[in-house]
PDB file of C-alpha atoms in Angstrom:
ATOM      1  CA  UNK A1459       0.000   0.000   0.000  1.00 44.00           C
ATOM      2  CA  UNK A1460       2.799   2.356  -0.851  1.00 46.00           C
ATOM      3  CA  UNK A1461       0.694   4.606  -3.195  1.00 45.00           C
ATOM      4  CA  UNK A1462      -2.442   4.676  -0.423  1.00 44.00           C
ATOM      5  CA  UNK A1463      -2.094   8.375   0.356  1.00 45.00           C
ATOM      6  CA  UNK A1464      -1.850   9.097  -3.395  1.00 48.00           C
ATOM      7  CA  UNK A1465      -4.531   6.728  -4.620  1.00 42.00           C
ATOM      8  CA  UNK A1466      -7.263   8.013  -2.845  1.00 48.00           C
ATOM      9  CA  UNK A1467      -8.034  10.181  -5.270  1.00 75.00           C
ATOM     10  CA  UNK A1468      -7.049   8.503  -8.088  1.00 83.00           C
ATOM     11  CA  UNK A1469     -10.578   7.818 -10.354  1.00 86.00           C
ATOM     12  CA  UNK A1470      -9.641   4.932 -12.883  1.00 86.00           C
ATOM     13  CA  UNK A1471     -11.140   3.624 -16.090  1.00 88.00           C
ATOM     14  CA  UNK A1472     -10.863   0.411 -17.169  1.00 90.00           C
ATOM     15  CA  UNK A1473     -12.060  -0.741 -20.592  1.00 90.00           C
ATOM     16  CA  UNK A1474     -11.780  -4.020 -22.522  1.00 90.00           C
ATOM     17  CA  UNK A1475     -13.794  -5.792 -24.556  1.00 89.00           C
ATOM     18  CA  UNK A1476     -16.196  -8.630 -23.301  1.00 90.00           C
ATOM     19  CA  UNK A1477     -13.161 -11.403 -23.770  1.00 89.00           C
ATOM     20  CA  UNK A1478     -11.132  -9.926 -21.304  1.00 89.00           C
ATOM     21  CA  UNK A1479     -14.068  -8.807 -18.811  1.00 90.00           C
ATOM     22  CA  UNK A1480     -12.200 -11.608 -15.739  1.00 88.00           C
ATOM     23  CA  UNK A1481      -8.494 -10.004 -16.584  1.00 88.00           C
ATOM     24  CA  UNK A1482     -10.654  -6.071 -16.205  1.00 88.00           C
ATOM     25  CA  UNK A1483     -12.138  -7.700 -12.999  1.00 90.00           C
ATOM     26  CA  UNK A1484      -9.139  -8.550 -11.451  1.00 88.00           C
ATOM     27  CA  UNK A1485      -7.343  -5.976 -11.955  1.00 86.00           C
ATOM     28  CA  UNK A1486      -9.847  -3.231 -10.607  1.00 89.00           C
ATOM     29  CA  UNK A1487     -10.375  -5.337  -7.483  1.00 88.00           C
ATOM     30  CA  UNK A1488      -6.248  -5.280  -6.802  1.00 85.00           C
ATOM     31  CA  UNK A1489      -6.511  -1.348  -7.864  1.00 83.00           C
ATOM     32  CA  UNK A1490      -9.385  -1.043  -4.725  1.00 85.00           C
ATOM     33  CA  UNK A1491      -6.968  -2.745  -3.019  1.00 84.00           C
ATOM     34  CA  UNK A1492      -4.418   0.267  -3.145  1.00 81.00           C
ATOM     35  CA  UNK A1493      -6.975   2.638  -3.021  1.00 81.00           C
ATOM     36  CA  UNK A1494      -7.770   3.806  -6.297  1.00 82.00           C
ATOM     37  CA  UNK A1495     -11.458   4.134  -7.247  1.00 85.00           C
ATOM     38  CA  UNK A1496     -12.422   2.216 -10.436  1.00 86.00           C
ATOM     39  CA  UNK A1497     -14.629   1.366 -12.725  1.00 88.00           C
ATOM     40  CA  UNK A1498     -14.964  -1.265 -15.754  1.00 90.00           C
ATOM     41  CA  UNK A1499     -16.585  -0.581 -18.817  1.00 88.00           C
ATOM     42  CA  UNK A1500     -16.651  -3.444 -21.283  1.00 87.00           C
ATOM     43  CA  UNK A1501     -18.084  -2.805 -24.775  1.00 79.00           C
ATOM     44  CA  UNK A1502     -21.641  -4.170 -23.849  1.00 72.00           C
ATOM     45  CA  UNK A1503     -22.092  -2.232 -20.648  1.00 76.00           C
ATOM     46  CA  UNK A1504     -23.324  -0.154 -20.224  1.00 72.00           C
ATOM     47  CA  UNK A1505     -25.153   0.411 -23.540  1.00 73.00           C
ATOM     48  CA  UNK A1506     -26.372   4.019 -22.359  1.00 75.00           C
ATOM     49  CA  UNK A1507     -24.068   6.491 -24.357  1.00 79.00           C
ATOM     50  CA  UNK A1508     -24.540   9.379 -22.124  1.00 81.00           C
ATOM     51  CA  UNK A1509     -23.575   6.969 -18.928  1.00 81.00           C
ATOM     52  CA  UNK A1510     -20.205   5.820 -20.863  1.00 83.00           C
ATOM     53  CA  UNK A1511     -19.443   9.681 -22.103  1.00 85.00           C
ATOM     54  CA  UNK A1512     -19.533  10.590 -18.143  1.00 83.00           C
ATOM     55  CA  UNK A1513     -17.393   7.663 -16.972  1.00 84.00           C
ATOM     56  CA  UNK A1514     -14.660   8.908 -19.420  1.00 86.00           C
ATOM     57  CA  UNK A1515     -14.646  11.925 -18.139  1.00 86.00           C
ATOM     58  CA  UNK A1516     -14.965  11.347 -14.113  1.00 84.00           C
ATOM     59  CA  UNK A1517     -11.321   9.124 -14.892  1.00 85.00           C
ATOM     60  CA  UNK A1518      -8.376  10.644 -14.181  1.00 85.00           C
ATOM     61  CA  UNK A1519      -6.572   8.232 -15.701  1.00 87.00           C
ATOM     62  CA  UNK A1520      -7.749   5.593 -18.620  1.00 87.00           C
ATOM     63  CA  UNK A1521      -6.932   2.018 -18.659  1.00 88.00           C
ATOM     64  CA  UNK A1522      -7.229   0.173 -21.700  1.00 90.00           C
ATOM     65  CA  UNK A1523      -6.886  -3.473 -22.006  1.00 89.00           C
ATOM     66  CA  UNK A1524      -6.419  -4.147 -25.930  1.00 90.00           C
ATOM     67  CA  UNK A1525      -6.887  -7.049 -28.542  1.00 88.00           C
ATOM     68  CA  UNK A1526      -7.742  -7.739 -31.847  1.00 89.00           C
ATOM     69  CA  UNK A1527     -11.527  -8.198 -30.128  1.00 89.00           C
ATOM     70  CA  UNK A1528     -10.884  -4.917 -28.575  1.00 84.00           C
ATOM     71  CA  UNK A1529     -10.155  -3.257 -32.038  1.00 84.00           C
ATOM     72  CA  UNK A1530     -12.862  -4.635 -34.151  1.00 87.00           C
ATOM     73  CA  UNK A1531     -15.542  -3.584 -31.267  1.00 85.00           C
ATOM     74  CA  UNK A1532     -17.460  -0.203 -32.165  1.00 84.00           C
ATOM     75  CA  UNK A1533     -18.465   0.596 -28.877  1.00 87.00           C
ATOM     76  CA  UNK A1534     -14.393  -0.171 -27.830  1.00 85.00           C
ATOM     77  CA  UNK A1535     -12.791   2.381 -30.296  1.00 88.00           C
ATOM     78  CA  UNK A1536     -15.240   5.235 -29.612  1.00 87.00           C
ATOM     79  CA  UNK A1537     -14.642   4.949 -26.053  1.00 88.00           C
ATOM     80  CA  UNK A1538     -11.049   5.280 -26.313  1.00 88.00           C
ATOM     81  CA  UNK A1539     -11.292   8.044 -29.310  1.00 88.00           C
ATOM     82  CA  UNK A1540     -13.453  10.096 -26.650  1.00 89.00           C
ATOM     83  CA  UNK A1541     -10.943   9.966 -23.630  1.00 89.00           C
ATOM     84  CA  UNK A1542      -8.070  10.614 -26.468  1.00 90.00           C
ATOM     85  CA  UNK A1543     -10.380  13.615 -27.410  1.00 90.00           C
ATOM     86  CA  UNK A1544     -10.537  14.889 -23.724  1.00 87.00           C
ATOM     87  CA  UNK A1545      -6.872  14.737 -22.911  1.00 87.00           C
ATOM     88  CA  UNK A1546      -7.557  12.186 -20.149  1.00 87.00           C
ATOM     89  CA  UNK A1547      -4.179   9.894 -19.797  1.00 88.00           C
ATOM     90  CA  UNK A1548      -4.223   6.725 -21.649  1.00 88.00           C
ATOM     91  CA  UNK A1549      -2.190   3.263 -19.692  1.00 87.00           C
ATOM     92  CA  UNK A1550      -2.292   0.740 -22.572  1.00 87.00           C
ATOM     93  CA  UNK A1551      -2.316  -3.271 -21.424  1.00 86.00           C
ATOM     94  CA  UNK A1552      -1.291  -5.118 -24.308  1.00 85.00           C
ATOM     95  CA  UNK A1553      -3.713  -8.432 -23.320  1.00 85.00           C
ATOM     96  CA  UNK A1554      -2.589 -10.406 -26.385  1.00 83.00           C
ATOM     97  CA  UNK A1555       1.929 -10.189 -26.902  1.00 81.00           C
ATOM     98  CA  UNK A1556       1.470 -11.194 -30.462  1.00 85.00           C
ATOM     99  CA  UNK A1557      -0.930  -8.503 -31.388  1.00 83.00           C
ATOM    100  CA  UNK A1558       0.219  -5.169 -32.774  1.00 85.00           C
ATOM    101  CA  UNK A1559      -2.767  -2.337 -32.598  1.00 84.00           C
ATOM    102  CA  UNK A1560      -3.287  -0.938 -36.330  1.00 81.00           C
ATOM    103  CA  UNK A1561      -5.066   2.339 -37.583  1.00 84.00           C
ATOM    104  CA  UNK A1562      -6.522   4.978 -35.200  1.00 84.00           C
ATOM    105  CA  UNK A1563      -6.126   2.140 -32.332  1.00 81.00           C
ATOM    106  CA  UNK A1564      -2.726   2.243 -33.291  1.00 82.00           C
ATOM    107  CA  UNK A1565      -1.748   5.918 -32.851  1.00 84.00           C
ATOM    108  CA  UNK A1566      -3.498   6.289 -29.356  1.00 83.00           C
ATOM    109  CA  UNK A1567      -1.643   3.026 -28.431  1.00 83.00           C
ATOM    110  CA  UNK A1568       1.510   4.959 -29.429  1.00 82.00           C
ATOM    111  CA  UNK A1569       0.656   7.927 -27.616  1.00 80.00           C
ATOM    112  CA  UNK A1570       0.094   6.139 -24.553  1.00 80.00           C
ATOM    113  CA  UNK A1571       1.489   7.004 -20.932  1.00 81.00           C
ATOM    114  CA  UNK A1572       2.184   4.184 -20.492  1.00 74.00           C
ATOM    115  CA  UNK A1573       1.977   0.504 -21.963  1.00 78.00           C
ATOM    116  CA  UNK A1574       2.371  -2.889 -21.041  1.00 77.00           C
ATOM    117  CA  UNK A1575       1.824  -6.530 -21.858  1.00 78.00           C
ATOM    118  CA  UNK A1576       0.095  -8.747 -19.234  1.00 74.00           C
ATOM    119  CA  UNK A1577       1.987 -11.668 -18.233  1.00 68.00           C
ATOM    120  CA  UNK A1578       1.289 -15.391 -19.029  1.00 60.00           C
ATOM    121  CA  UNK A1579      -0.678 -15.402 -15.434  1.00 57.00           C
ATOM    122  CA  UNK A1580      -2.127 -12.125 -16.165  1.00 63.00           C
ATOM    123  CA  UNK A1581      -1.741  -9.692 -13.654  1.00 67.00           C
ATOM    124  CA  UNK A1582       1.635 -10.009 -12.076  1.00 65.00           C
ATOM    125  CA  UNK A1583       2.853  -8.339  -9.038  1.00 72.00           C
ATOM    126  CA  UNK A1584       5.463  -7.158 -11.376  1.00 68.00           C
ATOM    127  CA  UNK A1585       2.462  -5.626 -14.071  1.00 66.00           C
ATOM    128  CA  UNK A1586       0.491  -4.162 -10.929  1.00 70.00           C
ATOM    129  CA  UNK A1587       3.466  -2.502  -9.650  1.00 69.00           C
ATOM    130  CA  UNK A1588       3.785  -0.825 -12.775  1.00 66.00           C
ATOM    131  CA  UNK A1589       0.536  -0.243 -13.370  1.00 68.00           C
ATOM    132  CA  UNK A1590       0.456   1.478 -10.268  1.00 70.00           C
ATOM    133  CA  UNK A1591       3.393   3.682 -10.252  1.00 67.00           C
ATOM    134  CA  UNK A1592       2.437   4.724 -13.319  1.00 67.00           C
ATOM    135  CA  UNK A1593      -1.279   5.844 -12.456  1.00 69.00           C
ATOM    136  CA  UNK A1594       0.393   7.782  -9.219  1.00 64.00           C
ATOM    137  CA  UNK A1595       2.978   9.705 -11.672  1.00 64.00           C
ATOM    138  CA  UNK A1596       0.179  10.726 -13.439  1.00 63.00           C
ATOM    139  CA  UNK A1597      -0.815  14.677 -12.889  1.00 48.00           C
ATOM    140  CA  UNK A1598      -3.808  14.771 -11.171  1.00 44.00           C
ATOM    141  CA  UNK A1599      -5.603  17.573 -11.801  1.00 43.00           C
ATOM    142  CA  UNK A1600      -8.216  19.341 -10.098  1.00 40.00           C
ATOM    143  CA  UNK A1601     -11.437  18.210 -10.521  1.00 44.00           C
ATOM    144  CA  UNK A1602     -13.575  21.020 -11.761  1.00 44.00           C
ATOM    145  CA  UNK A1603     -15.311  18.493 -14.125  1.00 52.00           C
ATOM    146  CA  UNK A1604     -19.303  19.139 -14.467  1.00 52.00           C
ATOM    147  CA  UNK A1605     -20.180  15.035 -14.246  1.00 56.00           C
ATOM    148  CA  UNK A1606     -22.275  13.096 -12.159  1.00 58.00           C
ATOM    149  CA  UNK A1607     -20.941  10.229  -9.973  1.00 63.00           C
ATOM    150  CA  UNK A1608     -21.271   6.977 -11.801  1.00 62.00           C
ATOM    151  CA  UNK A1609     -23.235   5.213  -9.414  1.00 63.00           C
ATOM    152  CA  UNK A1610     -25.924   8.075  -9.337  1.00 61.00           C
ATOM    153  CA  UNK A1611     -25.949   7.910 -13.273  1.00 59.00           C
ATOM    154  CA  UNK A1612     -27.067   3.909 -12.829  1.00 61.00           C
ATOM    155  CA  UNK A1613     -29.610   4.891 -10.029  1.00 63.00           C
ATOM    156  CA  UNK A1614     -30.971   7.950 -12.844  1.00 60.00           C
ATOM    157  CA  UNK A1615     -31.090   5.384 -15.347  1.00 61.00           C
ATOM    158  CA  UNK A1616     -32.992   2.666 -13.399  1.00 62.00           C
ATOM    159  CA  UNK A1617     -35.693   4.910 -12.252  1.00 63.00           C
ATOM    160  CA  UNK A1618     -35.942   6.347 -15.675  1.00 58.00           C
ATOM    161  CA  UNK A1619     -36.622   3.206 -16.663  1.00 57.00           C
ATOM    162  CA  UNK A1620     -39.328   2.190 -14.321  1.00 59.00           C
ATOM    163  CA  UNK A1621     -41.056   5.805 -14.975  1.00 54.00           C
ATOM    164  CA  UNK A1622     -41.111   4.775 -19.156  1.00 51.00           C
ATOM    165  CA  UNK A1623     -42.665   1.714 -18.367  1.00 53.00           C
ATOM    166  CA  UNK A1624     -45.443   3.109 -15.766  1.00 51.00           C
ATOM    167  CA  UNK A1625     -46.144   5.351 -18.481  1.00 50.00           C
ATOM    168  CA  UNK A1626     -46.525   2.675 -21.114  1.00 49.00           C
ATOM    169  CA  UNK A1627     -48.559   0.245 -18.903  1.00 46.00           C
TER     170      UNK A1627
END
């Protein structure tokens, strides 16, 4: 828990496509673990555009676990276009080692903070360690951003929900 006093603070996005939901899992429950708050957006959840266009930009810092899955997913590439377009750091994870990002995926890969290639076993002490100095280096800056708290966004979109259907009943 070196970076504890840090992390606090620290909002983190992680994206992947649905293939490598468990590797996004574990790796934002070892993140919690050092204090960082996180979320995971895969490229079927949430469908709500407005709900991923605020999760992008409560992050301070974007993670994005890449494949060829990854590339050929819609939802996947806008999401990472619109955090490129916002300025918000990008930490690329490499999830496959023989796979080299092509196209737009490409250039934000290249422009990364920072990038990496998960181990064998996935998430290695060695890969967290990294991952982690890397999200603490990051400038943190203040945030003056106009969004809503993601879990209030789920709790908006539940009860607008239920209110469409009362109407419709």
């Amino acid at each position: 828990n070196r970076h504890s006093y840090f992390s606090a603070t620290i909002n983190v996005l992680i994206t992947c496509h649905q293939n490598e939901k468990n590797v996004a899992d574990r790796l934002r429950s070892q993140l919690i673990d050092l204090k960082f708050n996180c979320y995971v957006l895969v490229d079927a959840m949430p469908q709500s555009t407005v709900a991923r266009a605020n999760l992008i930009q409560w992050c301070d810092v974007f993670i994005s676990i890449i494949s060829r899955s990854y590339q050929r997913a819609l939802f996947c590439m806008e999401t990472i276009n619109y955090a490129k377009y916002h300025g918000i750091p990008i930490v690329v994870i490499l999830a496959e080692s023989n796979f080299q990002p092509y196209g737009a995926l490409g250039v934000i890969s290249a422009g990364a903070v920072h990038t990496m290639l998960l181990d064998d076993d996935g998430i290695s002490e060695n890969v967290l360690a990294q991952l982690s100095d890397a999200l603490v280096n990051q400038k943190i800056k203040k945030n003056s951003k106009n969004v809503t708290d993601p879990a209030k966004v789920c709790l908006i979109l539940n009860s607008l929900k239920r209110s469409s259907l009362a109407i419709y009943s």
